CSV table of C-alpha atoms in Angstrom, one decimal:
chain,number,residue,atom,x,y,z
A,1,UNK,CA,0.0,0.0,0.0
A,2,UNK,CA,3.1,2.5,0.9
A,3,UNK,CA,4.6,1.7,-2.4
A,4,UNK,CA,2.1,1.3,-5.3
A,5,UNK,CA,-1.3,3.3,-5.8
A,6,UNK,CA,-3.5,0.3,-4.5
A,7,UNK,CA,-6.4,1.9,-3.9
A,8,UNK,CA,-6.6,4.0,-6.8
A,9,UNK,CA,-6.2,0.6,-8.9
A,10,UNK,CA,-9.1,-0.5,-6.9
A,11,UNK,CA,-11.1,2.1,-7.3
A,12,UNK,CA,-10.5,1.8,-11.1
A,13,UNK,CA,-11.4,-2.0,-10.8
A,14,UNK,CA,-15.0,-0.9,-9.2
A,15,UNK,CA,-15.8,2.1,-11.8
A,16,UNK,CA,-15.2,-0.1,-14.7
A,17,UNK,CA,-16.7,-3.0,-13.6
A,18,UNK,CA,-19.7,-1.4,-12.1
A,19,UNK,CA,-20.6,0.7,-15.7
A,20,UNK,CA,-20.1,-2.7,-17.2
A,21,UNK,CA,-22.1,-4.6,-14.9
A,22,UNK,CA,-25.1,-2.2,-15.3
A,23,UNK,CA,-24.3,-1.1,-19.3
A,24,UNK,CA,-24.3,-5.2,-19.9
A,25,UNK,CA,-27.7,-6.3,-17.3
A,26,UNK,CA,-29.7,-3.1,-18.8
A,27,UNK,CA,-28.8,-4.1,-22.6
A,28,UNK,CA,-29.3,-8.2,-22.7
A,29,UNK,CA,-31.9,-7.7,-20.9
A,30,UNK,CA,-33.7,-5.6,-23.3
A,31,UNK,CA,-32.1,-7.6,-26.1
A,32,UNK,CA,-33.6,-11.2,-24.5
A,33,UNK,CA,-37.1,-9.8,-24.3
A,34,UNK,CA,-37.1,-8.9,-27.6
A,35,UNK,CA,-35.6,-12.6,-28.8
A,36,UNK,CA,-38.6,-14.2,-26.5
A,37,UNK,CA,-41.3,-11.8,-26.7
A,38,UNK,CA,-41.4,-9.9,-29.7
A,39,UNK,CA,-42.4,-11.1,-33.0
A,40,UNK,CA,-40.3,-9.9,-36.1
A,41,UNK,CA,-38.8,-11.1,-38.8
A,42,UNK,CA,-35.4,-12.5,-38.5
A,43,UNK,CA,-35.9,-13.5,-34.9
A,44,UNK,CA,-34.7,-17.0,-34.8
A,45,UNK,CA,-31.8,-15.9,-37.5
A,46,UNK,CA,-30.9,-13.4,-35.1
A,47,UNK,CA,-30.5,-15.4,-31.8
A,48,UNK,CA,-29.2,-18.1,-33.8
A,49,UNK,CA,-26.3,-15.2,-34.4
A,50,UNK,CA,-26.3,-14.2,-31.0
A,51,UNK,CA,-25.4,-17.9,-30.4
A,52,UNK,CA,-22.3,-18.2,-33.0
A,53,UNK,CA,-20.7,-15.7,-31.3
A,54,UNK,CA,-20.2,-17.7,-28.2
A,55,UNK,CA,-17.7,-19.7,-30.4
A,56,UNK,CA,-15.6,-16.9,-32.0
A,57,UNK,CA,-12.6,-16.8,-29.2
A,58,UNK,CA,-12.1,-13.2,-27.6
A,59,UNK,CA,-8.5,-13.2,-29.1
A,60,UNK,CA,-9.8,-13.3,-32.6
A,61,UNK,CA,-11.4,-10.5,-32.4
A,62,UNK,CA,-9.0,-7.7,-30.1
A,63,UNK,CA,-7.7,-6.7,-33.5
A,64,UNK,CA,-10.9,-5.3,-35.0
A,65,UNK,CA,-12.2,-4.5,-31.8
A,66,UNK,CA,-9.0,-2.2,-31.1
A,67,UNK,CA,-9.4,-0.3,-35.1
A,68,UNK,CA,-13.3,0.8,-33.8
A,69,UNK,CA,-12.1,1.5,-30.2
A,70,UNK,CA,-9.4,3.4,-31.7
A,71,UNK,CA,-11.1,4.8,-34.5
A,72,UNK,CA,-13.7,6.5,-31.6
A,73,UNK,CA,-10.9,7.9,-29.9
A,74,UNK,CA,-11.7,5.8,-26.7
A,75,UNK,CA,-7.8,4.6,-26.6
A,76,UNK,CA,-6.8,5.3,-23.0
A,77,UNK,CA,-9.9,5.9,-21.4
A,78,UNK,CA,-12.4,3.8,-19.4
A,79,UNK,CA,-14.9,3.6,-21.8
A,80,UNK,CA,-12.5,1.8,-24.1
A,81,UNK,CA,-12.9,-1.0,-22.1
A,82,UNK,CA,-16.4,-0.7,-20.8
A,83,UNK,CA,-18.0,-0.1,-24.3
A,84,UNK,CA,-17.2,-3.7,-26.1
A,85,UNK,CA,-18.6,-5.5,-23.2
A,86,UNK,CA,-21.6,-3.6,-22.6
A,87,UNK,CA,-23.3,-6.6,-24.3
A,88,UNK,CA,-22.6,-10.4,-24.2
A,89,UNK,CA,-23.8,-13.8,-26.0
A,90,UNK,CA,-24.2,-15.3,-23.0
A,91,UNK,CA,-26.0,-12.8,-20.9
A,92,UNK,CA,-28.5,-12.4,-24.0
A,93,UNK,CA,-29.1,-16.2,-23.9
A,94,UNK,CA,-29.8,-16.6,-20.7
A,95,UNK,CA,-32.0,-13.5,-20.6
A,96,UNK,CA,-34.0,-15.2,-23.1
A,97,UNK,CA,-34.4,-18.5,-21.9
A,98,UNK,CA,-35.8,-17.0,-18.1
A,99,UNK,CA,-38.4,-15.0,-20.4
A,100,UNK,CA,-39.6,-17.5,-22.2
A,101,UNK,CA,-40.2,-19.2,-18.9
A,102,UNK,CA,-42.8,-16.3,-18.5
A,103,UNK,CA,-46.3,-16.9,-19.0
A,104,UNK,CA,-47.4,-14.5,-22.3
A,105,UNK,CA,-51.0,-14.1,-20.4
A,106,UNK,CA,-49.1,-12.0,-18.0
A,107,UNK,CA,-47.6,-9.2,-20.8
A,108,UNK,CA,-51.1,-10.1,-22.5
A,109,UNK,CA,-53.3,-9.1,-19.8
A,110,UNK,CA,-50.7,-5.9,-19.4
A,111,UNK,CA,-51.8,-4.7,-22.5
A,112,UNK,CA,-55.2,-5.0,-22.3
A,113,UNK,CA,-55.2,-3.1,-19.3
A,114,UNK,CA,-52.9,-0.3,-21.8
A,115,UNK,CA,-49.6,-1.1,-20.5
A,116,UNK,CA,-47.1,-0.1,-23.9
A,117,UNK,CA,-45.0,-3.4,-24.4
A,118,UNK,CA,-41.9,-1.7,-22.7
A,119,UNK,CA,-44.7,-1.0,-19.7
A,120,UNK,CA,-45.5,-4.5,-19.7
A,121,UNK,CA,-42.1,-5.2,-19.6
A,122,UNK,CA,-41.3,-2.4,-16.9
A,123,UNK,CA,-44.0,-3.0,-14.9
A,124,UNK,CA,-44.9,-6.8,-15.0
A,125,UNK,CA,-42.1,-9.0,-16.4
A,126,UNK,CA,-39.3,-7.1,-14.7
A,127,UNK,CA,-40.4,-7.5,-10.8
A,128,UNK,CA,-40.5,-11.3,-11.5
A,129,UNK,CA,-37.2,-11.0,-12.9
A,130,UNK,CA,-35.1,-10.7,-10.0
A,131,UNK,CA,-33.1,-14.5,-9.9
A,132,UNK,CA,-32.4,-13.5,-13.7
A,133,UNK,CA,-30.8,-9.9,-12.5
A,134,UNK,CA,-28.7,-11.5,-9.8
A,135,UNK,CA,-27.7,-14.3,-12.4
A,136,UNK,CA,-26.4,-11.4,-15.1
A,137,UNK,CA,-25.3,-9.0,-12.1
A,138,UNK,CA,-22.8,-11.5,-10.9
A,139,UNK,CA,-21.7,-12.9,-14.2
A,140,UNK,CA,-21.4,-9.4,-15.9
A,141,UNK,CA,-19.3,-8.1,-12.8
A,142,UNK,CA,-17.1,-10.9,-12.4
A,143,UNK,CA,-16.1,-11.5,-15.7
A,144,UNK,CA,-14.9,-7.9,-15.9
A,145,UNK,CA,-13.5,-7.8,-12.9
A,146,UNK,CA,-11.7,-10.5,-13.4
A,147,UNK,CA,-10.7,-9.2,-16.9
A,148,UNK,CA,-6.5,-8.8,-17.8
A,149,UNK,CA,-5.7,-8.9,-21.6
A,150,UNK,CA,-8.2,-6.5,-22.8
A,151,UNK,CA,-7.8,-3.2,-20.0
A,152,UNK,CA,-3.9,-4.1,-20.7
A,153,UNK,CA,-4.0,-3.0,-24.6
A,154,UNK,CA,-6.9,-0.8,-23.6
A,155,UNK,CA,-5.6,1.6,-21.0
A,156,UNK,CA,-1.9,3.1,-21.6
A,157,UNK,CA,-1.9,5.2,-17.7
A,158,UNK,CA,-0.8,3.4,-15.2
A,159,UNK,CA,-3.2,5.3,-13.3
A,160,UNK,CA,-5.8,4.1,-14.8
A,161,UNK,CA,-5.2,0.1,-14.8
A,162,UNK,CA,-7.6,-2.2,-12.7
A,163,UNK,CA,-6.4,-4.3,-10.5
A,164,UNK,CA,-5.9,-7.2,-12.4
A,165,UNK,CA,-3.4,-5.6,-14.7
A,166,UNK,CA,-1.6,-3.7,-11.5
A,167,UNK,CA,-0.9,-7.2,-10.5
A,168,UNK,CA,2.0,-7.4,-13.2
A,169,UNK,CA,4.3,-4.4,-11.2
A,170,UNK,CA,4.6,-7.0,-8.6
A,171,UNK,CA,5.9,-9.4,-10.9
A,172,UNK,CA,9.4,-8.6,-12.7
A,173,UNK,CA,11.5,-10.4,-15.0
A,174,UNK,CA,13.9,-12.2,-12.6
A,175,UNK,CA,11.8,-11.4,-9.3
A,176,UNK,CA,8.6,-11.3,-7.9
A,177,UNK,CA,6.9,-9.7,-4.0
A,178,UNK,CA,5.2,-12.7,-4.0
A,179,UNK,CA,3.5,-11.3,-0.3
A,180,UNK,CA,2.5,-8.4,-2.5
A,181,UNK,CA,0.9,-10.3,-4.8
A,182,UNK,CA,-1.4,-12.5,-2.7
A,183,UNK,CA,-1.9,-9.6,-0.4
A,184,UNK,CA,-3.4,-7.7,-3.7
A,185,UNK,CA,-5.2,-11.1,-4.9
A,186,UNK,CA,-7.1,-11.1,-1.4
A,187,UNK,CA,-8.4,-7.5,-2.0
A,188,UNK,CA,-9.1,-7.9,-5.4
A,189,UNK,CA,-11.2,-11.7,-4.5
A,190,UNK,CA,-13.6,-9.6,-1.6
A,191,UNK,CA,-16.3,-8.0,-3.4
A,192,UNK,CA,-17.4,-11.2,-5.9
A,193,UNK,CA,-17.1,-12.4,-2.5
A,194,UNK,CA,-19.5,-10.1,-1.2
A,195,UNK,CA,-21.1,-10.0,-3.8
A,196,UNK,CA,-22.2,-13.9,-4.1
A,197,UNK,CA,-23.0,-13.9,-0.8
A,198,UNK,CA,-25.6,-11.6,-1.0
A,199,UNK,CA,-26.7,-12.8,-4.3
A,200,UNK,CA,-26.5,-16.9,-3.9
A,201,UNK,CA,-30.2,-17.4,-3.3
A,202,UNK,CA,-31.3,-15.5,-6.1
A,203,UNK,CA,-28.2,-16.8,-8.2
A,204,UNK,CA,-28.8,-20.6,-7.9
A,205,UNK,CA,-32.4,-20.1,-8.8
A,206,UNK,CA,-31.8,-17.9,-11.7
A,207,UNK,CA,-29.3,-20.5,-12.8
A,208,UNK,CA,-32.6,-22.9,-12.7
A,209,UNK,CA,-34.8,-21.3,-14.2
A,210,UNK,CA,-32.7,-19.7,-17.4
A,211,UNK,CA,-32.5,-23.6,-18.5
A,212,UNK,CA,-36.3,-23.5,-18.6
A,213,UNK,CA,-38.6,-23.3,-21.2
């Protein structure tokens, strides 16, 4: 703590991870609905899309993902790593399996009473969402909490590195604080700690019920 900017790297850690957390629950959320509920043209061509991503590896894609990121002048800022994952495959998927676990009569009965279908959504589906939020909270967070490669080409500050990338200045070529490092890996393991805790019951049952149809 006396020697390296800890809690500034921490601080960085949570900012990041808490616009991507809510960037990434507000968006597949949104985006599952519409797969389950909606009718349109293209629908099952489009989730079947959503779905093919989940096999493209992250690595293939830093390259392109870098030109647009850099093309937007985002290069060094937070938002160039909170922007690419304000969305995710997986999060849509399972967004869209809870919903269609949803009874239709319920958005049905919404909008006969002259609920919009985002009121409907608002209003009806959304309360009985809350194992699906907890699900997408804790997945969303901890995946970019835990994230390394991308924040690493992302952000050139040092200042401005979570704490997943600060981990490497404990680590040199020929040495390594070793007692630095797993003090840092214990702070930066406490709030998915906290965070399942408090989430677990809805977590588990979100789990169950995004397999459902």
């Amino acid at each position: 703590f006396e020697q390296f900017p800890v809690w500034r790297w921490f601080g960085n850690a949570l900012l990041v991870a808490g616009l991507t957390t809510v960037l990434s629950v507000v968006v597949n959320l949104l985006a599952g609905y519409a797969l389950a509920k909606l009718r349109f043209v293209g629908r099952s061509v489009a989730f079947l899309v959503v779905l093919g991503t989940l096999m493209i590896p992250t690595q293939a894609i830093m390259i392109p993902q870098f030109q647009v990121v850099s093309a937007l002048g985002l290069v060094g800022f937070f938002w160039a790593v909170v922007l690419p994952s304000a969305s995710t495959a997986l999060g849509v998927f399972l967004a869209r399996q809870f919903f269609l676990s949803v009874p239709d009569e319920l958005t049905d009965a919404a909008r006969v009473d002259g609920c919009t279908t985002f009121g409907a959504f608002r209003r009806v589906v959304l309360p009985l969402s809350k194992p699906l939020l907890a699900v997408m909270t804790l997945l969303a967070f901890m995946q970019q909490w835990n994230d390394f490669l991308w924040p690493l080409i992302a952000l050139r500050d040092p200042d401005l590195y979570t704490l997943p990338v600060a981990l490497r200045f404990l680590q040199g070529a020929y040495d390594a604080d070793y007692g630095g490092i797993m003090a840092m890996a214990l702070l930066s393991s406490v709030p998915l700690l906290v965070m399942f805790v408090v989430l677990q019951r809805y977590f588990v049952a979100g789990l169950a019920r995004s397999g459902l149809k």
